[in-house]
Structure formats: structure tokens, C-alpha cells
Amino acid sequence: MRAVRHIAEPPRVPAAPLIGGLAGALAYRRDPPAFLRRWRARLGPVFTLSLAGVEMTVVAGPAEAEPVLRAPDTRLGARAAQARFGFERTLGPIALHVGTDLHQTLLVRERRRWDGDLEARLRDAVARALDAEPSGEVELFAALRRVALRATARAFGSDALAAEPFLARFAAFQDVLEEATARGAALPGFVARPLVYEPVHRRGRALVREVVGLLRGASLAPYLAALRARLPDPGDDDALGEIVLGLL
């Protein structure tokens, strides 16, 4: 006989009478960070809630999140949840599925095959990104965000992706994507798909076309060159552009 391990269910955010999870969805939509902080303070770092009928468990502590992040997809795959929250439409199925598999393969299992000196490239990319910042007073979060985007684009993608007009448009897309994800979580899927996710999808496709144009003839970082070589069709520029959008 095998011993059966009983795992305690995490505490649950109580549902409001009559309207159930709709109350939580509305509160989450008004201010997602405040909603999650409030229930973390009351219930601890792991808790379950219902948003408009969608059951989810929140893991909001570094110690608790580490085993979740390290667990293989066969045990705790996140892609079904990401698809439910619109990423399959907003970023595209290739970015969500093919791109995720390739990122894991290249960064974990096959890094030595393409990584000459990734740390040195990252240091150089961060230094160049900092040098590109204007002098004088800046808003700290916005500056850190610009530096992270420029450095990621150069170290993993191409110098061509670090062009300021493109990165500004991409940062605006990130903001729209974040807002759409929060709004869509509080709505039934049949409402969120056409009204929330579809406009973001169209904006993302425009950025994919821009990525394809920027990379045409450009020198690729070793990571992106290795990723392209492992695509089902290495010549599929649209697939590469979609994956780059998800990478950034």
C-alpha cells in the first residue's frame, strides 16, 4: 500500500452573498495590487479566490513562489492559465507555446551550446542602456524600465531592437497589455475576447511587423540566432517576430 499525502487547501477569499465571485472580480478590476495586498494581509501568502467564476490560487510570497517557479510544466504548467487570461490572443499562440518551449530549452538545457559569455554581454548591454539615459532628474521606475528593455533587446535580440522609437511603442503596448489582462480577468471569456483582448492583439500584430522589419538584415545576438535556428521553419520571420514580442 502507498501512503496518501493529504495537502491542505489554502484559505479562500469569501464570496459575497448572491453575486459570489463577481464582487471579487469588480474589486480586483478597480485596483488589482490593492486587492491582492489586502487579502494577502488577511489570509497569508497563499490563498484561493474566484473572479467571475474562474478559480485561481494566488502565491504572493518569495519563499512560497520558489518551488512553484522551479516546478516542471508537467506538474505546474502555467500555459493553460496564461491562455485563459488572454495571452494566447494578445501575444499570440506561437509566442505562448513555441516561444515558451524554446526559451526553456535555450536558457536551461542548451545554454552552453550558444552562450559564449552571456554575463559579459548583459553587463555591456546594461552599461550602454544606462549611457543612453538623459542627464538630470528622471522618474526612477520609468528609467529602470527603459534600461531593462534596452539591455534585454541588445543582449538577447539585436541592436536593431534597441531603437528608441520602437522601445517607446513597445512600452506603451506593455501598459495596454497589463491593463487588458486585469480587465479581462474580471469578465467572462466570451466578453473579454472581442472587447478586451482583440484590440490588444491588433496592436501587437503591428509591433510584430515592426520587429520583422527591424531584424531584416540585422545582426542577431547569439540567443536570438539560436532561437531562430530551432524554429519549425527558421525562415518564418512572422513567427520569430511574435516570439520576440513575447520575449521582451
Tab-separated table of C-alpha atoms in Angstrom:
chain	number	residue	atom	x	y	z
A	1	MET	CA	0.000	0.000	0.000
A	2	ARG	CA	1.163	3.523	-0.748
A	3	ALA	CA	0.732	6.286	1.764
A	4	VAL	CA	-1.604	9.018	0.624
A	5	ARG	CA	-0.361	12.522	1.274
A	6	HIS	CA	-3.109	14.942	2.168
A	7	ILE	CA	-2.399	18.539	1.200
A	8	ALA	CA	-4.362	21.224	2.974
A	9	GLU	CA	-6.373	23.542	0.773
A	10	PRO	CA	-5.262	27.181	1.011
A	11	PRO	CA	-7.602	29.659	2.703
A	12	ARG	CA	-10.255	31.139	0.429
A	13	VAL	CA	-11.415	34.692	-0.139
A	14	PRO	CA	-15.071	34.572	0.951
A	15	ALA	CA	-17.658	35.096	-1.775
A	16	ALA	CA	-20.281	37.792	-1.371
A	17	PRO	CA	-23.877	36.617	-0.876
A	18	LEU	CA	-25.922	36.275	-4.083
A	19	ILE	CA	-23.310	37.634	-6.502
A	20	GLY	CA	-20.475	35.273	-5.461
A	21	GLY	CA	-17.188	35.790	-7.307
A	22	LEU	CA	-18.484	38.818	-9.186
A	23	ALA	CA	-17.800	41.026	-6.155
A	24	GLY	CA	-14.176	39.916	-6.081
A	25	ALA	CA	-13.847	40.467	-9.819
A	26	LEU	CA	-15.140	44.029	-9.508
A	27	ALA	CA	-12.864	44.797	-6.564
A	28	TYR	CA	-9.893	43.324	-8.415
A	29	ARG	CA	-10.672	45.361	-11.513
A	30	ARG	CA	-10.756	48.628	-9.540
A	31	ASP	CA	-7.260	48.174	-8.076
A	32	PRO	CA	-5.556	44.781	-8.603
A	33	PRO	CA	-2.455	45.412	-6.398
A	34	ALA	CA	-4.528	46.768	-3.508
A	35	PHE	CA	-6.975	43.859	-3.765
A	36	LEU	CA	-4.178	41.250	-3.628
A	37	ARG	CA	-2.289	43.044	-0.838
A	38	ARG	CA	-5.434	43.248	1.298
A	39	TRP	CA	-6.173	39.531	1.067
A	40	ARG	CA	-2.525	38.568	1.497
A	41	ALA	CA	-2.504	40.503	4.773
A	42	ARG	CA	-5.670	38.702	5.921
A	43	LEU	CA	-5.076	35.166	4.641
A	44	GLY	CA	-1.317	34.823	4.204
A	45	PRO	CA	0.890	34.445	1.112
A	46	VAL	CA	-1.155	31.621	-0.496
A	47	PHE	CA	-4.904	31.877	-0.962
A	48	THR	CA	-7.657	30.947	-3.410
A	49	LEU	CA	-10.261	33.247	-4.916
A	50	SER	CA	-12.931	33.272	-7.578
A	51	LEU	CA	-13.003	36.029	-10.201
A	52	ALA	CA	-16.186	35.987	-12.251
A	53	GLY	CA	-16.388	32.220	-11.892
A	54	VAL	CA	-12.709	31.497	-12.578
A	55	GLU	CA	-10.992	29.724	-9.686
A	56	MET	CA	-7.364	30.682	-9.059
A	57	THR	CA	-4.777	30.325	-6.333
A	58	VAL	CA	-2.501	33.284	-5.611
A	59	VAL	CA	1.080	32.673	-4.465
A	60	ALA	CA	2.321	36.000	-3.100
A	61	GLY	CA	5.474	35.270	-1.131
A	62	PRO	CA	9.090	34.727	-2.281
A	63	ALA	CA	9.603	31.544	-0.258
A	64	GLU	CA	6.277	30.112	-1.373
A	65	ALA	CA	6.794	31.107	-5.011
A	66	GLU	CA	10.225	29.468	-5.402
A	67	PRO	CA	9.029	25.826	-5.592
A	68	VAL	CA	6.203	26.909	-7.907
A	69	LEU	CA	8.622	28.629	-10.273
A	70	ARG	CA	11.013	25.678	-10.227
A	71	ALA	CA	8.360	23.013	-10.791
A	72	PRO	CA	8.361	21.433	-14.273
A	73	ASP	CA	5.489	22.097	-16.652
A	74	THR	CA	4.325	18.513	-16.193
A	75	ARG	CA	3.442	19.365	-12.575
A	76	LEU	CA	2.608	23.057	-12.572
A	77	GLY	CA	2.275	24.244	-16.147
A	78	ALA	CA	1.161	27.849	-16.414
A	79	ARG	CA	0.223	27.971	-20.068
A	80	ALA	CA	-3.420	26.988	-19.655
A	81	ALA	CA	-3.818	29.798	-17.129
A	82	GLN	CA	-1.958	32.254	-19.356
A	83	ALA	CA	-4.231	31.326	-22.251
A	84	ARG	CA	-7.281	31.822	-20.018
A	85	PHE	CA	-6.080	35.325	-19.179
A	86	GLY	CA	-5.820	36.252	-22.827
A	87	PHE	CA	-2.116	35.850	-23.616
A	88	GLU	CA	-2.806	33.309	-26.341
A	89	ARG	CA	-4.697	36.049	-28.171
A	90	THR	CA	-2.840	39.199	-27.117
A	91	LEU	CA	0.704	37.879	-27.631
A	92	GLY	CA	-0.180	35.025	-29.992
A	93	PRO	CA	-0.139	31.199	-29.761
A	94	ILE	CA	3.374	30.944	-31.199
A	95	ALA	CA	4.787	33.247	-28.510
A	96	LEU	CA	2.902	31.462	-25.740
A	97	HIS	CA	3.578	27.855	-26.750
A	98	VAL	CA	6.504	27.568	-29.182
A	99	GLY	CA	8.332	30.542	-27.685
A	100	THR	CA	7.969	29.298	-24.101
A	101	ASP	CA	9.351	25.873	-25.041
A	102	LEU	CA	12.292	27.395	-26.901
A	103	HIS	CA	13.116	29.838	-24.086
A	104	GLN	CA	13.207	26.977	-21.565
A	105	THR	CA	15.320	24.824	-23.863
A	106	LEU	CA	17.858	27.533	-24.670
A	107	LEU	CA	18.153	29.106	-21.229
A	108	VAL	CA	18.168	25.916	-19.165
A	109	ARG	CA	19.066	22.786	-21.117
A	110	GLU	CA	21.125	24.069	-24.050
A	111	ARG	CA	22.666	27.303	-22.797
A	112	ARG	CA	26.251	26.108	-23.200
A	113	ARG	CA	25.694	25.472	-26.903
A	114	TRP	CA	25.114	29.126	-27.759
A	115	ASP	CA	26.232	31.169	-24.733
A	116	GLY	CA	29.773	32.360	-25.355
A	117	ASP	CA	29.699	34.861	-22.464
A	118	LEU	CA	26.145	35.928	-21.715
A	119	GLU	CA	27.080	37.699	-18.482
A	120	ALA	CA	29.590	39.903	-20.296
A	121	ARG	CA	27.009	40.756	-22.967
A	122	LEU	CA	24.468	41.611	-20.273
A	123	ARG	CA	26.941	43.878	-18.454
A	124	ASP	CA	27.775	45.645	-21.707
A	125	ALA	CA	24.101	45.963	-22.665
A	126	VAL	CA	23.201	47.431	-19.260
A	127	ALA	CA	26.121	49.880	-19.425
A	128	ARG	CA	25.072	51.054	-22.893
A	129	ALA	CA	21.451	51.311	-21.782
A	130	LEU	CA	22.461	53.479	-18.814
A	131	ASP	CA	24.610	55.686	-21.058
A	132	ALA	CA	21.568	56.283	-23.269
A	133	GLU	CA	19.591	57.779	-20.368
A	134	PRO	CA	19.261	61.580	-20.344
A	135	SER	CA	21.180	63.541	-17.734
A	136	GLY	CA	19.399	65.354	-14.930
A	137	GLU	CA	16.414	64.262	-12.880
A	138	VAL	CA	14.427	61.277	-14.111
A	139	GLU	CA	11.481	59.283	-12.807
A	140	LEU	CA	13.179	56.228	-11.291
A	141	PHE	CA	10.715	53.495	-12.285
A	142	ALA	CA	10.430	54.753	-15.864
A	143	ALA	CA	14.231	54.973	-16.159
A	144	LEU	CA	14.745	51.450	-14.800
A	145	ARG	CA	12.117	50.146	-17.190
A	146	ARG	CA	13.823	51.783	-20.185
A	147	VAL	CA	17.215	50.428	-19.125
A	148	ALA	CA	15.822	46.889	-18.691
A	149	LEU	CA	14.134	46.981	-22.099
A	150	ARG	CA	17.199	48.331	-23.921
A	151	ALA	CA	19.514	45.830	-22.230
A	152	THR	CA	17.211	42.868	-22.918
A	153	ALA	CA	16.773	43.896	-26.551
A	154	ARG	CA	20.539	44.118	-27.108
A	155	ALA	CA	21.747	41.138	-25.057
A	156	PHE	CA	19.119	38.659	-26.275
A	157	GLY	CA	17.844	40.137	-29.530
A	158	SER	CA	19.694	42.654	-31.659
A	159	ASP	CA	20.997	46.209	-31.501
A	160	ALA	CA	18.298	46.985	-34.056
A	161	LEU	CA	15.614	46.308	-31.400
A	162	ALA	CA	17.110	48.904	-29.049
A	163	ALA	CA	15.928	51.749	-31.291
A	164	GLU	CA	14.212	54.287	-29.053
A	165	PRO	CA	11.031	54.855	-31.120
A	166	PHE	CA	10.335	51.107	-31.185
A	167	LEU	CA	11.000	50.658	-27.459
A	168	ALA	CA	8.681	53.556	-26.649
A	169	ARG	CA	5.894	51.933	-28.676
A	170	PHE	CA	6.619	48.591	-27.048
A	171	ALA	CA	6.459	50.100	-23.538
A	172	ALA	CA	3.074	51.602	-24.413
A	173	PHE	CA	1.975	48.150	-25.611
A	174	GLN	CA	3.106	46.640	-22.290
A	175	ASP	CA	0.899	49.121	-20.434
A	176	VAL	CA	-2.100	48.292	-22.612
A	177	LEU	CA	-1.433	44.547	-22.218
A	178	GLU	CA	-1.223	44.826	-18.433
A	179	GLU	CA	-4.461	46.787	-18.255
A	180	ALA	CA	-6.224	44.350	-20.604
A	181	THR	CA	-5.090	41.363	-18.543
A	182	ALA	CA	-6.524	42.910	-15.379
A	183	ARG	CA	-9.767	43.914	-17.109
A	184	GLY	CA	-10.195	40.577	-18.862
A	185	ALA	CA	-9.748	38.650	-15.609
A	186	ALA	CA	-12.883	40.301	-14.254
A	187	LEU	CA	-15.031	39.455	-17.296
A	188	PRO	CA	-16.431	36.231	-18.775
A	189	GLY	CA	-14.296	34.937	-21.628
A	190	PHE	CA	-16.950	35.475	-24.300
A	191	VAL	CA	-16.984	39.184	-23.358
A	192	ALA	CA	-13.250	39.654	-22.770
A	193	ARG	CA	-12.122	38.129	-26.066
A	194	PRO	CA	-13.790	40.571	-28.508
A	195	LEU	CA	-13.892	43.671	-26.302
A	196	VAL	CA	-10.589	43.485	-24.387
A	197	TYR	CA	-8.125	41.052	-25.958
A	198	GLU	CA	-8.837	41.615	-29.661
A	199	PRO	CA	-7.795	45.321	-29.732
A	200	VAL	CA	-4.542	44.395	-27.955
A	201	HIS	CA	-3.980	41.587	-30.474
A	202	ARG	CA	-4.241	44.041	-33.384
A	203	ARG	CA	-1.778	46.410	-31.712
A	204	GLY	CA	0.596	43.514	-31.053
A	205	ARG	CA	0.462	42.408	-34.687
A	206	ALA	CA	1.542	45.894	-35.746
A	207	LEU	CA	4.544	45.597	-33.425
A	208	VAL	CA	5.367	42.138	-34.808
A	209	ARG	CA	5.514	43.632	-38.305
A	210	GLU	CA	7.816	46.349	-36.966
A	211	VAL	CA	10.077	43.736	-35.318
A	212	VAL	CA	10.284	41.822	-38.611
A	213	GLY	CA	11.337	44.996	-40.391
A	214	LEU	CA	13.951	45.898	-37.765
A	215	LEU	CA	15.510	42.418	-37.820
A	216	ARG	CA	15.629	42.147	-41.610
A	217	GLY	CA	19.345	42.131	-42.439
A	218	ALA	CA	20.334	42.940	-38.835
A	219	SER	CA	22.986	41.117	-36.828
A	220	LEU	CA	21.311	38.849	-34.253
A	221	ALA	CA	22.545	38.209	-30.720
A	222	PRO	CA	23.645	34.579	-30.174
A	223	TYR	CA	20.463	33.824	-28.243
A	224	LEU	CA	18.138	35.020	-30.986
A	225	ALA	CA	20.222	33.324	-33.680
A	226	ALA	CA	19.985	30.035	-31.759
A	227	LEU	CA	16.249	30.532	-31.281
A	228	ARG	CA	15.684	31.167	-34.990
A	229	ALA	CA	17.640	28.014	-35.888
A	230	ARG	CA	15.324	25.940	-33.682
A	231	LEU	CA	12.058	27.239	-35.116
A	232	PRO	CA	9.988	24.653	-37.023
A	233	ASP	CA	10.634	26.916	-40.041
A	234	PRO	CA	13.778	29.020	-39.442
A	235	GLY	CA	12.759	31.291	-42.299
A	236	ASP	CA	9.400	32.207	-40.745
A	237	ASP	CA	10.003	35.880	-39.936
A	238	ASP	CA	6.491	36.383	-38.543
A	239	ALA	CA	6.935	33.546	-36.039
A	240	LEU	CA	10.281	34.980	-34.935
A	241	GLY	CA	8.748	38.451	-34.573
A	242	GLU	CA	5.893	37.100	-32.446
A	243	ILE	CA	8.320	35.256	-30.173
A	244	VAL	CA	10.484	38.375	-29.810
A	245	LEU	CA	7.421	40.334	-28.739
A	246	GLY	CA	6.762	37.727	-26.035
A	247	LEU	CA	10.448	37.678	-25.007
A	248	LEU	CA	10.586	41.431	-24.436
